[in-house]
XYZ file of C-alpha atoms in Angstrom:
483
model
C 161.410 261.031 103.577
C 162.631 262.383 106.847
C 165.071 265.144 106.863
C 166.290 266.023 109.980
C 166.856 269.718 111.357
C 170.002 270.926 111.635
C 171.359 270.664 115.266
C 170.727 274.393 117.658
C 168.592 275.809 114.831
C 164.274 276.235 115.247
C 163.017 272.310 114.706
C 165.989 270.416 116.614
C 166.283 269.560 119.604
C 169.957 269.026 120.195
C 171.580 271.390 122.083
C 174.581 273.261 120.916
C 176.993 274.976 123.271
C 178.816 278.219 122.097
C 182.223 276.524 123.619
C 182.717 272.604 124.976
C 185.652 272.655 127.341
C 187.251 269.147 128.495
C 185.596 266.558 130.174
C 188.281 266.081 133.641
C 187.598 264.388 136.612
C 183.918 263.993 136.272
C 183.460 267.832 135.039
C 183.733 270.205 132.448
C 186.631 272.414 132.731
C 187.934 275.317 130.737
C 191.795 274.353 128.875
C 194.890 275.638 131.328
C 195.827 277.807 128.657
C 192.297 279.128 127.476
C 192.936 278.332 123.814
C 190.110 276.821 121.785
C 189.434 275.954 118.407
C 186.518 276.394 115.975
C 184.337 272.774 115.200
C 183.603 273.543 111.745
C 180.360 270.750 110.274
C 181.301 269.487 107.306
C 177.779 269.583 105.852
C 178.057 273.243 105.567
C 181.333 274.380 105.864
C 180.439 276.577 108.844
C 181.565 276.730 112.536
C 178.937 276.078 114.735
C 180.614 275.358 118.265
C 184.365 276.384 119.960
C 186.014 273.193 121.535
C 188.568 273.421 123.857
C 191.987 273.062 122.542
C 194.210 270.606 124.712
C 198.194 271.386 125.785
C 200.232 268.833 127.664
C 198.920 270.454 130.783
C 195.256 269.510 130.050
C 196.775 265.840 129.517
C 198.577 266.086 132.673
C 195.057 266.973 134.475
C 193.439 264.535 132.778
C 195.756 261.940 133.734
C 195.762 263.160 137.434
C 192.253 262.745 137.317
C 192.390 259.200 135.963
C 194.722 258.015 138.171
C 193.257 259.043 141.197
C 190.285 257.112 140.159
C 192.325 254.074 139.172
C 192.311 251.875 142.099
C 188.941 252.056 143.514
C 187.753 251.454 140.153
C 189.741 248.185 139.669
C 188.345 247.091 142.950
C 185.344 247.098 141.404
C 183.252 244.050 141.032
C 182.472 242.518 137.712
C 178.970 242.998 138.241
C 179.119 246.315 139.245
C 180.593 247.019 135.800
C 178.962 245.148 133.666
C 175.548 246.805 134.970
C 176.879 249.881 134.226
C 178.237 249.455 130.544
C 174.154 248.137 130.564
C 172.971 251.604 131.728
C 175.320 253.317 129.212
C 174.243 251.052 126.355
C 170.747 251.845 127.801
C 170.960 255.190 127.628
C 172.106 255.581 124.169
C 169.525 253.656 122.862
C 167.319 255.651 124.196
C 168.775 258.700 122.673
C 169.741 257.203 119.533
C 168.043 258.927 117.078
C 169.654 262.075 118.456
C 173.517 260.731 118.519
C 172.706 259.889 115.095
C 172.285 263.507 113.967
C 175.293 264.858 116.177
C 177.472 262.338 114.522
C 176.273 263.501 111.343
C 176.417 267.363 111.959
C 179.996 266.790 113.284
C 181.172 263.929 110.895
C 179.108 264.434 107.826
C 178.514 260.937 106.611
C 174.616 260.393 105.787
C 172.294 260.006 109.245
C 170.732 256.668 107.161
C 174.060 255.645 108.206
C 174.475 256.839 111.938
C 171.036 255.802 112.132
C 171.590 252.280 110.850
C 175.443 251.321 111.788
C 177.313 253.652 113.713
C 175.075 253.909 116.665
C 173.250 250.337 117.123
C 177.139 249.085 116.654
C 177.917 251.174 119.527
C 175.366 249.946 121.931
C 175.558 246.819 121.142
C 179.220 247.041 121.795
C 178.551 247.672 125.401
C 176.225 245.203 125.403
C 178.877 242.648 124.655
C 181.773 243.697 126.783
C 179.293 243.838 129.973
C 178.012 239.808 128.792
C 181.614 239.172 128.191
C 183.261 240.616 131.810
C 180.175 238.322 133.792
C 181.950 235.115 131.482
C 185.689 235.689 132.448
C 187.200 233.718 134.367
C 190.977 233.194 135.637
C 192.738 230.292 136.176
C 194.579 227.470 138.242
C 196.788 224.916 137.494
C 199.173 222.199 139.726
C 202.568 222.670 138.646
C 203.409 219.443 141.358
C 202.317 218.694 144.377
C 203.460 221.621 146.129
C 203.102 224.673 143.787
C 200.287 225.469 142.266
C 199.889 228.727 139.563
C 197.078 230.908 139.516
C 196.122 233.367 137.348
C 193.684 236.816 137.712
C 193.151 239.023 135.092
C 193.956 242.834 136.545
C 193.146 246.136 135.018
C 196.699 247.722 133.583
C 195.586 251.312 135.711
C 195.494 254.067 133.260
C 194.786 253.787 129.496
C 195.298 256.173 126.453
C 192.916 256.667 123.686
C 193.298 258.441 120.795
C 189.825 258.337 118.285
C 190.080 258.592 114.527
C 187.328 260.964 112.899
C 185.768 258.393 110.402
C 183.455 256.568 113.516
C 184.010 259.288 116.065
C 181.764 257.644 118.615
C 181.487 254.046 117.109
C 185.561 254.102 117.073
C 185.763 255.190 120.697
C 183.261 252.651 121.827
C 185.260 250.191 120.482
C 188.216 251.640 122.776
C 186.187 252.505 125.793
C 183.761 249.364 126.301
C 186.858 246.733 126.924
C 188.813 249.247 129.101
C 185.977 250.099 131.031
C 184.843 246.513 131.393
C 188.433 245.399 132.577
C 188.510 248.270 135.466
C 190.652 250.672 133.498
C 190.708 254.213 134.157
C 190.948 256.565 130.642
C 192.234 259.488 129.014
C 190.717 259.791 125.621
C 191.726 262.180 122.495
C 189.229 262.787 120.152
C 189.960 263.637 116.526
C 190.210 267.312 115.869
C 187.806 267.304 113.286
C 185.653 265.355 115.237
C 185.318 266.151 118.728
C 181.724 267.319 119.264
C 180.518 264.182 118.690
C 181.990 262.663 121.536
C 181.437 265.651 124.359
C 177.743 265.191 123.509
C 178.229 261.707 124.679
C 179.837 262.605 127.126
C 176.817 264.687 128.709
C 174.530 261.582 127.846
C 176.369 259.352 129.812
C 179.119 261.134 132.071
C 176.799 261.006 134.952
C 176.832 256.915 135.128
C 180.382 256.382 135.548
C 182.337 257.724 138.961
C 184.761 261.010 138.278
C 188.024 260.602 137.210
C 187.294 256.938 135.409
C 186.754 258.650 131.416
C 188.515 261.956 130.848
C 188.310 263.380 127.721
C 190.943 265.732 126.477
C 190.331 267.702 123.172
C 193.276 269.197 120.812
C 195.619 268.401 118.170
C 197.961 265.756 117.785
C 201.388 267.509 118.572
C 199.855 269.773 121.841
C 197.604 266.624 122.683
C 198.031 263.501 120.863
C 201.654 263.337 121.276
C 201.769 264.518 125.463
C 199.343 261.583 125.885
C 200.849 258.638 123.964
C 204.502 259.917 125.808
C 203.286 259.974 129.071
C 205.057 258.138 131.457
C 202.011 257.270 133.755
C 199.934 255.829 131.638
C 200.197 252.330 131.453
C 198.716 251.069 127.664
C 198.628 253.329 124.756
C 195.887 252.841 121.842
C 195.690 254.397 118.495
C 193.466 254.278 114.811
C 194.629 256.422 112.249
C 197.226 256.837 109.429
C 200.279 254.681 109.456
C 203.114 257.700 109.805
C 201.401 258.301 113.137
C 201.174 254.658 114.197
C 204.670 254.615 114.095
C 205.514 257.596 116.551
C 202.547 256.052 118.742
C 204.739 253.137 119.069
C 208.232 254.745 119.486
C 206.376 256.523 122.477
C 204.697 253.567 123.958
C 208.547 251.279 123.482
C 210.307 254.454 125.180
C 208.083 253.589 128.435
C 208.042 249.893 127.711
C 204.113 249.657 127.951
C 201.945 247.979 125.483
C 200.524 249.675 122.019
C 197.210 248.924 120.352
C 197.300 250.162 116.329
C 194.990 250.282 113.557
C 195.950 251.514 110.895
C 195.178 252.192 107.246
C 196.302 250.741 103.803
C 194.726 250.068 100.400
C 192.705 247.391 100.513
C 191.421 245.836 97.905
C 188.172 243.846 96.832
C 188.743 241.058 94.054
C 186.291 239.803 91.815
C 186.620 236.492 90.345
C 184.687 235.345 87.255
C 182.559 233.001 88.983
C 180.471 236.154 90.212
C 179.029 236.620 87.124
C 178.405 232.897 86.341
C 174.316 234.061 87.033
C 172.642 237.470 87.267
C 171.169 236.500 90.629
C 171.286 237.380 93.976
C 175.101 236.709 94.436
C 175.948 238.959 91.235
C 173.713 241.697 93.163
C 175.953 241.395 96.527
C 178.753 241.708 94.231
C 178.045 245.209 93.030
C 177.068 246.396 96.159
C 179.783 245.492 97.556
C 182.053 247.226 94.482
C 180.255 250.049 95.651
C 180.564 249.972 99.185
C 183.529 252.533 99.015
C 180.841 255.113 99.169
C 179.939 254.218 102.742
C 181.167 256.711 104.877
C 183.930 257.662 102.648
C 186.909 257.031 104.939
C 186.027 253.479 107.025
C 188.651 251.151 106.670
C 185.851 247.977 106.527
C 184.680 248.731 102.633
C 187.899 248.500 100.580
C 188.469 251.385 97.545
C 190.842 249.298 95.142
C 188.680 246.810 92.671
C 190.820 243.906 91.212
C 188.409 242.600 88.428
C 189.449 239.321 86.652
C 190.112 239.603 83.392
C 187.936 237.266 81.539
C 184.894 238.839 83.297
C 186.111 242.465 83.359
C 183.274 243.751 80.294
C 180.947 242.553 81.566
C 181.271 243.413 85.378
C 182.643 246.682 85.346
C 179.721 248.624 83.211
C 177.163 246.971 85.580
C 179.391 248.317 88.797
C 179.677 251.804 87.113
C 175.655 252.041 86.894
C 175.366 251.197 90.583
C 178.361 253.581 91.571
C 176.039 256.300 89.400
C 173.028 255.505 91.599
C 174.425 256.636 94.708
C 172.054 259.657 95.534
C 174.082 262.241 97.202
C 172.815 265.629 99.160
C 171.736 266.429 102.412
C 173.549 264.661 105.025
C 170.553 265.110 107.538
C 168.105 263.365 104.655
C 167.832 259.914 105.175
C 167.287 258.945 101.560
C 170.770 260.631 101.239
C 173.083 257.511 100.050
C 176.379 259.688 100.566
C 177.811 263.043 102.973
C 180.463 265.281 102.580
C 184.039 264.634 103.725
C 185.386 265.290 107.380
C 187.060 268.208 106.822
C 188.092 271.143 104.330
C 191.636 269.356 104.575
C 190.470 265.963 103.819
C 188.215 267.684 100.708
C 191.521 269.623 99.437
C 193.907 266.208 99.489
C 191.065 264.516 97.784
C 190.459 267.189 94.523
C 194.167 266.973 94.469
C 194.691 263.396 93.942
C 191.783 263.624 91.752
C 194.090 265.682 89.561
C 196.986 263.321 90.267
C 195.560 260.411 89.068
C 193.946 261.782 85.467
C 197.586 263.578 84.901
C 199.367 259.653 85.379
C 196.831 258.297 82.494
C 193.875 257.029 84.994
C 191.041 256.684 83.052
C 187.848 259.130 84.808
C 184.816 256.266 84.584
C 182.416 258.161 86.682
C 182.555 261.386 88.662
C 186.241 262.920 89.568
C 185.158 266.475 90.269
C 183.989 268.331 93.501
C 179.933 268.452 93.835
C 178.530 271.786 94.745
C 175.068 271.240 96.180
C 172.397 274.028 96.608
C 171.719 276.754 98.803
C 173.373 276.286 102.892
C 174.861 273.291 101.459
C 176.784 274.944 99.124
C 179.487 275.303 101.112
C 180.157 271.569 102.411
C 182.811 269.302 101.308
C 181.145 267.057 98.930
C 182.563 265.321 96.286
C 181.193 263.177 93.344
C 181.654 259.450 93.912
C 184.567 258.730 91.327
C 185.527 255.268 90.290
C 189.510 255.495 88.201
C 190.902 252.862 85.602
C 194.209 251.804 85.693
C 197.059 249.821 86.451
C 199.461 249.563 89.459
C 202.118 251.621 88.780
C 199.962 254.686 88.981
C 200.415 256.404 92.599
C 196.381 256.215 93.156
C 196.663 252.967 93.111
C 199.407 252.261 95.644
C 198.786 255.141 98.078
C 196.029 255.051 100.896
C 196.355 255.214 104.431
C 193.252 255.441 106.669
C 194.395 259.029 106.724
C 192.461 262.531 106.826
C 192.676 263.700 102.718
C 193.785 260.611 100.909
C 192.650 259.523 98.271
C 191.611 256.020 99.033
C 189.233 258.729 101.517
C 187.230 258.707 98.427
C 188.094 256.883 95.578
C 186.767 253.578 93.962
C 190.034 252.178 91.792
C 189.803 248.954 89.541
C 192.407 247.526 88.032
C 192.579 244.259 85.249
C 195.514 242.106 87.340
C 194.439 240.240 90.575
C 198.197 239.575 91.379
C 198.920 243.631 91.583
C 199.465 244.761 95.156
C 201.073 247.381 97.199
C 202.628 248.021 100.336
C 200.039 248.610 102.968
C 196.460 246.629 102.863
C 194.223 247.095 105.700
C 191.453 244.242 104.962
C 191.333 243.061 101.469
C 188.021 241.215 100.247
C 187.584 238.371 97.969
C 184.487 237.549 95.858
C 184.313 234.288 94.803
C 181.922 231.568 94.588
C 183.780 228.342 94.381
C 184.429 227.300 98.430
C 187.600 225.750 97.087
C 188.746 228.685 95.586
C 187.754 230.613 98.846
C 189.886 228.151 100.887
C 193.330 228.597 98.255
C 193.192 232.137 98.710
C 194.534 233.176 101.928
C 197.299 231.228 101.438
C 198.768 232.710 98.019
C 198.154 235.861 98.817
C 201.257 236.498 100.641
C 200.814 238.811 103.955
C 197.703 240.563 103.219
C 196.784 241.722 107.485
C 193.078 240.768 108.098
C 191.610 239.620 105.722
C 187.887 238.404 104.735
C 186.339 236.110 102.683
C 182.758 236.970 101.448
C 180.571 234.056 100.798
C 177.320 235.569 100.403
C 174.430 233.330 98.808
C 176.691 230.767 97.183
C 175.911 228.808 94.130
C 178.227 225.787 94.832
C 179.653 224.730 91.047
C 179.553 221.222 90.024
C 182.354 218.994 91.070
C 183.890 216.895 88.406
C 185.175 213.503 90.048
C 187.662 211.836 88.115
C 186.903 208.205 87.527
C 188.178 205.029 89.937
C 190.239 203.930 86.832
C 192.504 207.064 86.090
C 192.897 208.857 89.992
C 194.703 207.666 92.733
C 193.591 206.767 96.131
C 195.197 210.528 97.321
C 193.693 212.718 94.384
C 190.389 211.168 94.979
C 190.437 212.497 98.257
C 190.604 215.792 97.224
C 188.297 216.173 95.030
C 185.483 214.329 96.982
C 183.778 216.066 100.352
């Protein structure tokens, strides 16, 4: 298996800076104040790089810098940016094997993963906002015979974008590709943890868009975060990350009456219904690899980290999920036969190991895992942690609590409880795991206001309808029960 060296050591060839200033106005620039801040990898534990640490001056740069570019960039034609979202998409595919390893030095989630999601995602992302621009159209319509309305879809000016450091680059693709495509100009905030990630994209691909269109500003949420989502002259504000923060995101945006873009976390749950383990086939298979998707990335708000197993098949379900959860291989983040990485940050690793402790001192039952793994040799100092899977009931706080938020527990935890009605107060994208297409159908409906949700209908083994006879149904109930 491949194992990949670590970035700026003998064997790599990734370049790593001693200090990454901010990306302004088409150049790299030292912060107004000259602070910066150590970019520690959480595969080691070590600081390998200084990043610039942003103040509301550096955001008021930035945004100089963006909105001197504004105009002539919404002048631009659709072509002209869809071929160069093409060249960036391009160009990262090109280099892809080597974003995968930055993202992984910086982030710490396994490179099968970077190799395999984050960074095809991305690309393809561009890929589909530069198809997309070439499709829109505007529109006309003849209110009478003398008025007619027409309609043109115009870049807002000046966008705001502040990353989350679970998809560092995948996350800000998803921000940048549509603002870009529309003729936006942007100021962009990476995640503390996770800046590096992002500058080296930015030296990959800062030479294909003009100056001034994609600043990047690097700092903290208060000196940074908060200067940029404020600001007066910007003219959209968008946000991922923990739901405290969403809210002061949107105060700021409603004090400037522009619009606000939010994702944010909750605990969202997976439910298993007792039709999955009708057969030990392919379906039952999906099943437990999708109980143990929580492992995957440890912090992504698509694989949910609260199991809702129905009763009837609980036995014999949950022992089968526990083996798979114990399968996981976990090590090197760099190997590519490594199954799980280390957490984000030393912050993230210290909330986890304390709701670890939480959750056995309210009577959750340990079923696999619950401490902190130590790995061997350089490694020994990354923040790893065994993948745990907890027992218990609703009114534990373990259960109930888990923002998409730097430390908490839903960050790493796989919970299962025995009631399918039990829910709690935020729930970012529950799953449900049924066979029946009936039962698929009912769902949404009874489950109240879930957010997104999604229903997973992988390999279905259709049951056998029961029609009632012509003698004892009605014309109506007939009709339901037949296709």
């Amino acid at each position: 298996m491949t194992v990949y060296a670590q970035p700026g050591t003998d064997g790599s060839d990734i370049e790593v800076k001693s200090r990454y200033g901010h990306y302004i106005g088409g150049e790299w620039v030292d912060p107004i104040k000259g602070g910066y801040f150590e970019n520690i990898s959480p595969v080691n534990g070590k600081p390998f790089t200084e990043v610039g640490r942003g103040t509301p001056e550096d955001i008021e740069a930035a945004i100089d810098a963006a909105r001197n570019a504004a105009d002539a960039r919404g002048r631009t034609s659709t072509t002209e940016r869809s071929n160069i979202l093409l060249k960036i998409a391009d160009r990262m595919e090109a280099n892809l094997e080597q974003l995968a390893v930055i993202e992984t030095w910086d982030n710490g989630k396994a490179v099968r993963e970077t190799l395999n999601a984050d960074m095809p995602l991305a690309i393809d992302h561009f890929r589909y906002f530069a198809g997309a621009l070439r499709a829109r159209e505007g529109g006309i319509s003849e209110i009478d015979e003398n008025t007619i309305a027409y309609h043109f879809h115009e870049p807002l000016g000046v966008v705001g974008q502040i990353i989350p450091w679970n998809f560092p680059i995948l996350m800000a693709v998803w921000k940048l590709a549509p603002a870009l495509a529309a003729g936006n100009a942007v100021v962009l905030k990476p995640a503390e943890q996770t800046p590096w990630s992002i500058l080296k994209l930015m030296e990959l691909i800062g030479d294909l868009l003009p100056a001034g269109v994609l600043n990047v500003v690097n700092g903290f949420g208060v000196e940074a975060g908060k200067p940029l989502a404020s600001s007066s002259r910007i003219r959209k504000i968008a946000f991922t990350g923990e739901t405290t923060t969403g809210r002061l995101i949107m105060q700021y945006a409603s004090e400037n009456i522009i619009p606000v873009t939010l994702e944010l976390g909750g605990k969202s749950p997976n439910i298993f219904f007792d039709d999955v383990v009708a057969e030990k086939d392919a379906f039952y298979d999906k099943a437990l690899e999708g109980f143990t998707m929580f492992a995957l990335n440890r912090a992504r708000s698509a694989p949910v980290r609260r199991a809702l197993v129905q009763r009837s098949m609980y036995s014999d379900f949950v022992p089968d999920a526990i083996a798979r959860v114990e399968a996981i291989t976990q090590g090197n983040p760099l190997d590519v036969s490594t199954m799980m990485g280390a957490r984000a940050s030393n912050d993230q690793l210290e909330k986890i190991l304390s709701y670890l402790d939480i959750g056995k001192q309210e009577g959750a039952k340990v079923l696999t895992g619950g401490e902190r793994n130590v790995l061997e040799g350089d490694l020994a100092g990354g923040y790893y942690v065994q993948p745990t899977v907890f027992e218990g009931d609703n009114s534990m706080r373990i259960f109930r609590r888990g923002d998409l938020r730097p430390g908490r527990l839903a960050d790493q935890l796989r919970r299962r409880v025995r009631r399918p009605q039990d829910r709690q107060r935020h729930s970012l994208r529950p799953r449900r795991r049924p066979v029946d297409p009936r039962r698929l159908a009912r769902l949404p409906r009874r489950q109240g206001d879930p957010g997104r949700s999604r229903l997973d209908e992988l390999l279905p083994r259709l049951p056998p309808r029961t029609r009632p006879s012509a003698a004892t149904s009605s014309p109506a109930s007939a009709a339901r029960t037949t296709r």
